[in-house]
Tab-separated table of C-alpha atoms and ligand atoms in Angstrom:
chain	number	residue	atom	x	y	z
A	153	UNK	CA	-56.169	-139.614	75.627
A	154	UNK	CA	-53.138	-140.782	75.229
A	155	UNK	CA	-51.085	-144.224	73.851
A	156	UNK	CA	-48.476	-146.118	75.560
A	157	UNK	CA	-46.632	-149.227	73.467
A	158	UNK	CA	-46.030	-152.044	75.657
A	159	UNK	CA	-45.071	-155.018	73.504
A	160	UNK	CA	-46.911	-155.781	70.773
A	161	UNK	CA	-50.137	-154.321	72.778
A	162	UNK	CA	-52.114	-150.963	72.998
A	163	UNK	CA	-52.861	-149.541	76.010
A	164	UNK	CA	-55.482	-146.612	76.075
A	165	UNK	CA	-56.001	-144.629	79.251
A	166	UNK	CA	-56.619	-141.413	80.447
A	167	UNK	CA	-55.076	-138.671	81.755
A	168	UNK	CA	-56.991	-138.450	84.769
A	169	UNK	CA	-56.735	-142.663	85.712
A	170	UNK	CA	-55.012	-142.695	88.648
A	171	UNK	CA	-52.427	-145.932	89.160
A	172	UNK	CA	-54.772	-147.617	91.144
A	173	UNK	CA	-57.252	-148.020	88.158
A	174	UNK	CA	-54.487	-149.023	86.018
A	175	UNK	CA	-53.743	-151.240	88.142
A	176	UNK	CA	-57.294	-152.675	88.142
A	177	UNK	CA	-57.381	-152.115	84.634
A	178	UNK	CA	-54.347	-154.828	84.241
A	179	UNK	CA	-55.545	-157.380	87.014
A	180	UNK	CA	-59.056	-157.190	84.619
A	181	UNK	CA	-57.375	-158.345	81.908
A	182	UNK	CA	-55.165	-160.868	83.912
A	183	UNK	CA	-58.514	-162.312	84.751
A	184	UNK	CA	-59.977	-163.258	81.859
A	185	UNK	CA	-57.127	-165.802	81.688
A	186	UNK	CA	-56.655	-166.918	85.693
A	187	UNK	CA	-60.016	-169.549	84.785
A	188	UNK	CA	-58.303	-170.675	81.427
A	189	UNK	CA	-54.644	-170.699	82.981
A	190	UNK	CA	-56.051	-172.566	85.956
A	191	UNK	CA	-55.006	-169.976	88.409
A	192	UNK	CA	-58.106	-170.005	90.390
A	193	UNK	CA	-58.085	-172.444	93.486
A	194	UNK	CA	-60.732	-172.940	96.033
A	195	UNK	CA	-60.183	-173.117	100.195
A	196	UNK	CA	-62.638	-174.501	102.539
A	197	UNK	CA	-63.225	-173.610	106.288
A	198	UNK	CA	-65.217	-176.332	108.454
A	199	UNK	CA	-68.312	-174.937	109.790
A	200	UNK	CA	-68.857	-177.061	113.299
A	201	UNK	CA	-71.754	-177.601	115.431
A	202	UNK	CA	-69.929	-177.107	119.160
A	203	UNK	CA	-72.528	-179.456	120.586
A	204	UNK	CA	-72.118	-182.633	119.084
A	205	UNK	CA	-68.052	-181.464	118.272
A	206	UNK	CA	-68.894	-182.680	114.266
A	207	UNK	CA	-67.998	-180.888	111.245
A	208	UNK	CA	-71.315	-180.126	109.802
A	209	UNK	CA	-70.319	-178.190	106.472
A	210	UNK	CA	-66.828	-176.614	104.753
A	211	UNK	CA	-67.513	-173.105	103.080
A	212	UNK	CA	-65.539	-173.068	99.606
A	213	UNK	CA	-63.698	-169.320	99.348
A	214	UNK	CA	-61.967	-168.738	95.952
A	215	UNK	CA	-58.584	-167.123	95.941
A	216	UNK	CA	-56.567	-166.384	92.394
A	217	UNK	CA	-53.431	-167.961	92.434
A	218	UNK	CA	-51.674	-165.094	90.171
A	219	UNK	CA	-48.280	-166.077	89.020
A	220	UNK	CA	-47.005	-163.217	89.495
A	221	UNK	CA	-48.910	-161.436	92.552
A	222	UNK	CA	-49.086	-164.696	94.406
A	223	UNK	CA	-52.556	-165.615	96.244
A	224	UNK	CA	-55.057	-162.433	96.250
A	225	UNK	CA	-57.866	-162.171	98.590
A	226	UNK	CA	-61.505	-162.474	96.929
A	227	UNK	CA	-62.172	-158.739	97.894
A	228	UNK	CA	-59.162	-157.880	95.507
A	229	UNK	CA	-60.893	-159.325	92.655
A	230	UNK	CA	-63.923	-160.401	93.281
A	231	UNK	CA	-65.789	-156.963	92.642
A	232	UNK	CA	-63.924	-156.677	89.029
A	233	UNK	CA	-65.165	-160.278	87.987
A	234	UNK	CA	-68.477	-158.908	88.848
A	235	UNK	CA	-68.437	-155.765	86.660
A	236	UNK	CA	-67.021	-157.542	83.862
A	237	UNK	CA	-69.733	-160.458	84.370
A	238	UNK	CA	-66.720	-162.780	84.036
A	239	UNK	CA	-68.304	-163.921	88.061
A	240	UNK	CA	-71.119	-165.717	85.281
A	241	UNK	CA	-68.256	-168.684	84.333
A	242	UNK	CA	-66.344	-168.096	87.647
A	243	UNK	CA	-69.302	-168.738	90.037
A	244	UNK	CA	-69.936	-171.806	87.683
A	245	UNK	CA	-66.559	-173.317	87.810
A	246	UNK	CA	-66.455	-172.818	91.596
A	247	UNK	CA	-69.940	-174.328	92.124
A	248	UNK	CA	-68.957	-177.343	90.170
A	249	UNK	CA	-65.191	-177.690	91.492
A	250	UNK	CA	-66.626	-177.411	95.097
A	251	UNK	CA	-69.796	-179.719	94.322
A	252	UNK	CA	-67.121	-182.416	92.956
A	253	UNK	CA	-64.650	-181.894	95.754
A	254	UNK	CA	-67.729	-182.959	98.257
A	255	UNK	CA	-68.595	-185.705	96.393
A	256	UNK	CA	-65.207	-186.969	96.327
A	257	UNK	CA	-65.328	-186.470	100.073
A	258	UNK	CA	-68.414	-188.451	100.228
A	259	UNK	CA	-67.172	-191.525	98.065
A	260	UNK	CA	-64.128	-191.887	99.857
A	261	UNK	CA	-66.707	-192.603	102.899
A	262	UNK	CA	-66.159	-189.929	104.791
A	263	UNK	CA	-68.677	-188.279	107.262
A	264	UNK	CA	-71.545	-186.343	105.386
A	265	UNK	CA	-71.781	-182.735	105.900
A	266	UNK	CA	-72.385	-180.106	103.380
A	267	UNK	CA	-71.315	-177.736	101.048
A	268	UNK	CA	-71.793	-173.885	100.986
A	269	UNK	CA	-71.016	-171.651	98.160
A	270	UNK	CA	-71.079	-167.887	97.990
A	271	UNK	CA	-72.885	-166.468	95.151
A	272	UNK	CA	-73.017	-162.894	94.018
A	273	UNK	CA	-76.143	-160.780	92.917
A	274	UNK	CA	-74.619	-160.876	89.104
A	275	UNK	CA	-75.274	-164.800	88.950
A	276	UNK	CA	-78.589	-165.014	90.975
A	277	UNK	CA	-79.884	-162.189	88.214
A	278	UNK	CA	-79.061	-164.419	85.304
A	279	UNK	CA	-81.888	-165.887	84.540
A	280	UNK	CA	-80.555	-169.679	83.873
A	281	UNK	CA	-79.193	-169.402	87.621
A	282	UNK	CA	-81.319	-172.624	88.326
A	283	UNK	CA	-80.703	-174.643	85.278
A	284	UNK	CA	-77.253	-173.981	85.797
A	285	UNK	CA	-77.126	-175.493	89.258
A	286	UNK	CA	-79.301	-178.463	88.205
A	287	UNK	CA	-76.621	-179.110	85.579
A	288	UNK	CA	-73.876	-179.223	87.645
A	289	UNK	CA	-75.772	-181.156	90.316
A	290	UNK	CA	-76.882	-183.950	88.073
A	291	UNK	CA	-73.384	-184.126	86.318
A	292	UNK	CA	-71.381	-184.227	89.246
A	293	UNK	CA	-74.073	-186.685	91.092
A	294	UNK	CA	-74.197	-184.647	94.457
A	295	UNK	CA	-77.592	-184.271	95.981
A	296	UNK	CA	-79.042	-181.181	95.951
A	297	UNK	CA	-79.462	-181.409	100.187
A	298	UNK	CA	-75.422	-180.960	100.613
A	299	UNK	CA	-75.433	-177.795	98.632
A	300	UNK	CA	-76.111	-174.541	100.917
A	301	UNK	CA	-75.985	-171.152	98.488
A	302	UNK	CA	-74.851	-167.874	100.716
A	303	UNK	CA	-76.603	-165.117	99.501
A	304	UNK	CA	-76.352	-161.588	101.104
A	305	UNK	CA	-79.568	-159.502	102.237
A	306	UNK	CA	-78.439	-157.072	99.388
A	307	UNK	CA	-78.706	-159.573	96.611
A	308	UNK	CA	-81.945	-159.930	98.000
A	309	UNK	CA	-83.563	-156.634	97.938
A	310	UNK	CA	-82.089	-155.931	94.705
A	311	UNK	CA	-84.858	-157.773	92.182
A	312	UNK	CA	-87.473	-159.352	94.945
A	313	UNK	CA	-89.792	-160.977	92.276
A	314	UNK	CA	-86.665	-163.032	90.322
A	315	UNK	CA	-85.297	-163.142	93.719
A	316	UNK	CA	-88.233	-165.198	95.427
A	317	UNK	CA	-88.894	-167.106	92.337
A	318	UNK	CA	-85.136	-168.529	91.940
A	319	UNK	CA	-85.223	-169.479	95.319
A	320	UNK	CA	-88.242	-171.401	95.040
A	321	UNK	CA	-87.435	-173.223	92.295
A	322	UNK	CA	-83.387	-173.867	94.205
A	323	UNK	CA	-85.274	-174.389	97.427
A	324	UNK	CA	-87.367	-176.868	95.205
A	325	UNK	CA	-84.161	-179.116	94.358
A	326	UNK	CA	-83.556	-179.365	98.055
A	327	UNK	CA	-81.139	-176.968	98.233
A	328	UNK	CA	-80.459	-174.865	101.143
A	329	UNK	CA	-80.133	-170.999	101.457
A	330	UNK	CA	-78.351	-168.997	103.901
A	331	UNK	CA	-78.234	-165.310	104.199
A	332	UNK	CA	-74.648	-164.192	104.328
A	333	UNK	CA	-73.121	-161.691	106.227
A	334	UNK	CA	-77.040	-160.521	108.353
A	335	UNK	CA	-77.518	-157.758	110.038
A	336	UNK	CA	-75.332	-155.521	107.648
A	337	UNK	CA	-77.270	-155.012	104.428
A	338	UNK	CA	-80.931	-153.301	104.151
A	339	UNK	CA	-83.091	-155.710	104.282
A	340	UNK	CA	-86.260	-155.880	106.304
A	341	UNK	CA	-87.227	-158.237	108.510
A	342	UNK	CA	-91.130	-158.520	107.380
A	343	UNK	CA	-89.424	-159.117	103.644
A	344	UNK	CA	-86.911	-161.497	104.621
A	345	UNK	CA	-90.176	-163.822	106.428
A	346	UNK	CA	-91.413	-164.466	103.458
A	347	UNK	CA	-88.748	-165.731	101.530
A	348	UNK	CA	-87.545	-169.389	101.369
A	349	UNK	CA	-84.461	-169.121	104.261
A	350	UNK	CA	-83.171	-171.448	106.221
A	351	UNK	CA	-79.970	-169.992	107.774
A	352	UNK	CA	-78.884	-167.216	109.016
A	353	UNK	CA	-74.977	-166.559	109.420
A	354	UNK	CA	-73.905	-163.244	111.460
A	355	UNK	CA	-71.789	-161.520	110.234
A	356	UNK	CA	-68.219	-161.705	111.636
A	357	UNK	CA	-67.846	-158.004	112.589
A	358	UNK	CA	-70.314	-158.631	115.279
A	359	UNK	CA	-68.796	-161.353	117.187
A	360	UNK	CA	-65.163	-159.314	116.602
A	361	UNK	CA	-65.609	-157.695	120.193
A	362	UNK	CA	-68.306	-159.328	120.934
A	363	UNK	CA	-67.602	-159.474	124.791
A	364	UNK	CA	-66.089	-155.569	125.008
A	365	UNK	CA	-69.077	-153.717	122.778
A	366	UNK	CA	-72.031	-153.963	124.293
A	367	UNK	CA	-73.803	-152.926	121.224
A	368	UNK	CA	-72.263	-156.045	119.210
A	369	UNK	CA	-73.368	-158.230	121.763
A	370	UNK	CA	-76.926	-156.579	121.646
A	371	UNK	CA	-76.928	-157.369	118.180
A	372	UNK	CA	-75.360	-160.928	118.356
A	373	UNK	CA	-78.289	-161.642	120.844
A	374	UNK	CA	-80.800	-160.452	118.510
A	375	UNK	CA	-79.561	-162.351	115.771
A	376	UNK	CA	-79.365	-165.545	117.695
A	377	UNK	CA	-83.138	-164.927	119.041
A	378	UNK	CA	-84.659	-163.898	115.795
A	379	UNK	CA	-83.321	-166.928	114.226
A	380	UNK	CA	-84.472	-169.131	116.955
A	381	UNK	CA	-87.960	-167.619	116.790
A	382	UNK	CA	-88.377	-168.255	113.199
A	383	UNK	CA	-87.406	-171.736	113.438
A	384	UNK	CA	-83.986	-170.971	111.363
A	385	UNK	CA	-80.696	-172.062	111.860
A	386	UNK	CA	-78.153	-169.485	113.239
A	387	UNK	CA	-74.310	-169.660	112.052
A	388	UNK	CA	-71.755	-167.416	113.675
A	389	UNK	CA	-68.581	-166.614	111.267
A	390	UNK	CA	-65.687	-164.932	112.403
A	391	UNK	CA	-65.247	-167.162	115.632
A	392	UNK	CA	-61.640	-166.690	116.797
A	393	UNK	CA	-61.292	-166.985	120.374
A	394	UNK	CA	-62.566	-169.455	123.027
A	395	UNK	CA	-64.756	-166.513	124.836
A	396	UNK	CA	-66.269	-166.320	121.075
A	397	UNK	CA	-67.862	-169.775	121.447
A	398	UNK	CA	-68.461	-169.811	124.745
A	399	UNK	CA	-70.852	-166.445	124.580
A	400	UNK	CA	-72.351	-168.467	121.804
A	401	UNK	CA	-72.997	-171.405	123.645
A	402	UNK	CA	-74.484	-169.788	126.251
A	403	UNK	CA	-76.805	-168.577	123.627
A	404	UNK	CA	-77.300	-171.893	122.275
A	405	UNK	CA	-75.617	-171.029	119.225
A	406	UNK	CA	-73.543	-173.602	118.130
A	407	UNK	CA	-72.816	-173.284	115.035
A	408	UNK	CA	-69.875	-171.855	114.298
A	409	UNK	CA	-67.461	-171.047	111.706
A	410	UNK	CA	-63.669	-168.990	112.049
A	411	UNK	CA	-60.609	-168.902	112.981
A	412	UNK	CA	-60.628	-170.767	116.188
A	413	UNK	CA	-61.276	-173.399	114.356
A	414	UNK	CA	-59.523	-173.455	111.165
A	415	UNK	CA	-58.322	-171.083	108.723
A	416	UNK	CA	-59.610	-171.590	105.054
A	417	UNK	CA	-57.623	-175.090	103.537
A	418	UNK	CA	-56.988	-176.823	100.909
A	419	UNK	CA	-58.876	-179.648	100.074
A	420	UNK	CA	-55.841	-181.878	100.875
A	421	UNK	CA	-55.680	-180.208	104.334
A	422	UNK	CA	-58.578	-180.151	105.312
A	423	UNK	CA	-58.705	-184.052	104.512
A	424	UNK	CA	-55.982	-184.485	106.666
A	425	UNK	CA	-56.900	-182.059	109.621
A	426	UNK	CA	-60.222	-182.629	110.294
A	427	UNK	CA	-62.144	-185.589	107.797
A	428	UNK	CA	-59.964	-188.602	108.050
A	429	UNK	CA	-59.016	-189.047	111.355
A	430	UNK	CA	-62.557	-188.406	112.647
A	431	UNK	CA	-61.293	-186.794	115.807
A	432	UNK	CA	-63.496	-183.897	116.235
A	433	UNK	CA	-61.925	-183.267	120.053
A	434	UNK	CA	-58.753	-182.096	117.490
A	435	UNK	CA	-60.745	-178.916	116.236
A	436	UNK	CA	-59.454	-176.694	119.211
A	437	UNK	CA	-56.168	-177.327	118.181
A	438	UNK	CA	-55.939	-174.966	115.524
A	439	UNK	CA	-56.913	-171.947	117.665
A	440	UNK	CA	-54.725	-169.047	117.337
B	373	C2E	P1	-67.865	-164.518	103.357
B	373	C2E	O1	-68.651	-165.413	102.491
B	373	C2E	O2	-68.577	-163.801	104.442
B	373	C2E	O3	-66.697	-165.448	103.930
B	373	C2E	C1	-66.147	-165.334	105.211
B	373	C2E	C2	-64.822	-164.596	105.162
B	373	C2E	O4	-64.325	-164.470	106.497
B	373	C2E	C3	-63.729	-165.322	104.397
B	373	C2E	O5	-62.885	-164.344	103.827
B	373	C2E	C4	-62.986	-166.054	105.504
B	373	C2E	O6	-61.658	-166.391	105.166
B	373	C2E	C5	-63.034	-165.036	106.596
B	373	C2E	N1	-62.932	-165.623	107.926
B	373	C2E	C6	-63.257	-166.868	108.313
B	373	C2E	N2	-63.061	-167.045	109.636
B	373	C2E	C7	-62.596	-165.875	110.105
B	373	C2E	C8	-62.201	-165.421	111.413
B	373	C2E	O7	-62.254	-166.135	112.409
B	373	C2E	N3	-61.784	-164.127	111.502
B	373	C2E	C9	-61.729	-163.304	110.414
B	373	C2E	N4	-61.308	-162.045	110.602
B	373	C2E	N5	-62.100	-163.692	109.169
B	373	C2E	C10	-62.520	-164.969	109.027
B	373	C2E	P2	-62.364	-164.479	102.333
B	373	C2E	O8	-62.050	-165.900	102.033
B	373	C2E	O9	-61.306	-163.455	102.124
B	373	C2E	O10	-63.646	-164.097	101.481
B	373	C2E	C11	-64.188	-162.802	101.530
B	373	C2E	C12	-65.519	-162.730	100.817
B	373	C2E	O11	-65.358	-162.942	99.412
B	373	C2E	C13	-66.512	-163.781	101.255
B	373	C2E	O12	-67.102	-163.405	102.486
B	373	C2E	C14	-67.476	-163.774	100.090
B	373	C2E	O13	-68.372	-162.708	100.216
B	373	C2E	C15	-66.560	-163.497	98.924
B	373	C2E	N6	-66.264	-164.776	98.241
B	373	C2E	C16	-65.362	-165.734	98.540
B	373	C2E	N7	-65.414	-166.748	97.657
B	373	C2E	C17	-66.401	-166.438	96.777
B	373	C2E	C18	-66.965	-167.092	95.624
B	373	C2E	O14	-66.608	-168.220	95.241
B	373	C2E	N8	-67.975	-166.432	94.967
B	373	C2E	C19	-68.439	-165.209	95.380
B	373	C2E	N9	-69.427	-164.637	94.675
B	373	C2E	N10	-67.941	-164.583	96.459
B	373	C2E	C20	-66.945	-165.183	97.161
B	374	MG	MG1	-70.025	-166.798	102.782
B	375	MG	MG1	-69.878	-163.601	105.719
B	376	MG	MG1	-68.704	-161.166	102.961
């Protein structure tokens, strides 16, 4: 081992740690203060429903806002906040600051739609998950109907008994839940029937050449017909180009979330873009 003075600070590493662990070594630490500094700001993408041309739900994604770095991606630091378990007061402070930020929506009189959150397998094992979404709920005075939770199919397998009893109790509250990113985790399909879903969202690699790979589209189909089957609704991510939607459509998918749409906003923006002037025609607009 060896010492290195930087400061008034210790640094300990090894000879073997590469630069790339150092580097995640100093973005760890840089996290533990991004939630106190107030470096952590949440962007939400409309999810539409093509048919009736209405903005049905924003997704809130959480970027860090380092002051050095700039804005990083969630997949930059999203996997270190959930070894260090600091995802425990991040997923809380994004479920409450995106909970608020619909409620505001909702008293300035805009049209109701709903809220989904992403939450990682570290928060849905805690075992005050539940009392830590009622909380939030009652003290920010949203009902629980707006709030959709995205869970991934790998969360799911990981602890099946905590698993199906948390989302009984959520599902209990009203609360909707949405498998994340289907058809690329391990889950089976008997399992998933017998849990407490009511949306499915496919997973944006799918649709990406959607109308070139025939296999993608296979899959896309399957998706769209197992979901209809079981009476669930079916949410396409990743939608970036008009022949996206309109091999959806002809599916009778219409849900849809991506790029074609909008990009991930700020709250401000999104107010602007797509809330307040209630012209719904205007999504298309934003297409690449
Ligand atoms: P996700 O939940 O599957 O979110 C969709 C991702 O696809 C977002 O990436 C979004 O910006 C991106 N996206 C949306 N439309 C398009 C499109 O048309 N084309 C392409 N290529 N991409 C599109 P983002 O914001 O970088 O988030 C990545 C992942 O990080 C999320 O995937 C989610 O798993 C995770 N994440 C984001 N925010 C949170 C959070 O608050 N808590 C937790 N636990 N995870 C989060
Ligand atoms: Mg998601
Ligand atoms: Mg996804
Ligand atoms: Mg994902």
């Amino acid at each position: 081992k060896s010492k290195e003075i930087t400061g008034n600070s210790y640094h300990f590493f090894s000879e073997g740690m590469d630069t790339r662990t150092f580097e995640s070594v100093k973005l760890e630490n840089a996290l533990y203060r991004a939630l106190d500094h107030e470096e952590l700001v949440l962007y939400y993408q409309p999810q539409v429903d093509y048919l009736t041309q209405r903005i049905v739900g924003v997704e809130a994604l959480l970027r860090w806002n380092h002051p050095v770095k700039g804005l990083i991606a969630p997949d930059q630091f999203i996997p270190i906040a959930e070894e260090t378990a600091l995802i425990i007061p991040i997923g809380e402070w994004v479920l409450r600051e995106s909970c608020r930020q619909l409620k505001y929506w909702q008293d300035q009189g805009y049209p109701l739609f709903s809220i989904a959150v992403n939450l990682s397998a570290r928060q849905f094992e805690q075992n005050n998950l539940f009392a830590m979404v009622t909380n939030v709920l009652s003290e920010v005075g949203l009902s629980a109907e707006y709030l959709h939770l995205e869970l991934t199919e790998n969360l799911i397998i990981k602890n099946r008994e905590l698993t199906l009893k948390t989302m009984k109790e959520l599902k209990s509250l009203g609360i909707k839940i949405a498998i994340d990113d289907f058809g690329t985790g391990y889950s089976s399909l008997g399992y998933l029937k017998s849990l407490p879903i009511d949306t499915l969202k496919i997973d944006k690699s799918f649709l990406h050449d959607v109308t070139n790979d025939d296999d993608n589209a296979a899959i896309t189909n399957t998706i769209i017909t197992l979901a209809q089957n079981l009476n669930l609704s079916v949410i396409a991510e990743g939608v970036e180009t008009k022949q996206h939607v309109e091999f959806l459509s002809a599916r009778e998918c219409y849900l849809m979330q991506g790029y074609y749409f909008s990009r991930p906003m700020k709250a401000e923006d999104i107010t602007k873009d797509f809330i307040m002037d209630r012209d719904y025609s205007k999504f298309e607009r934003n297409q690449l």
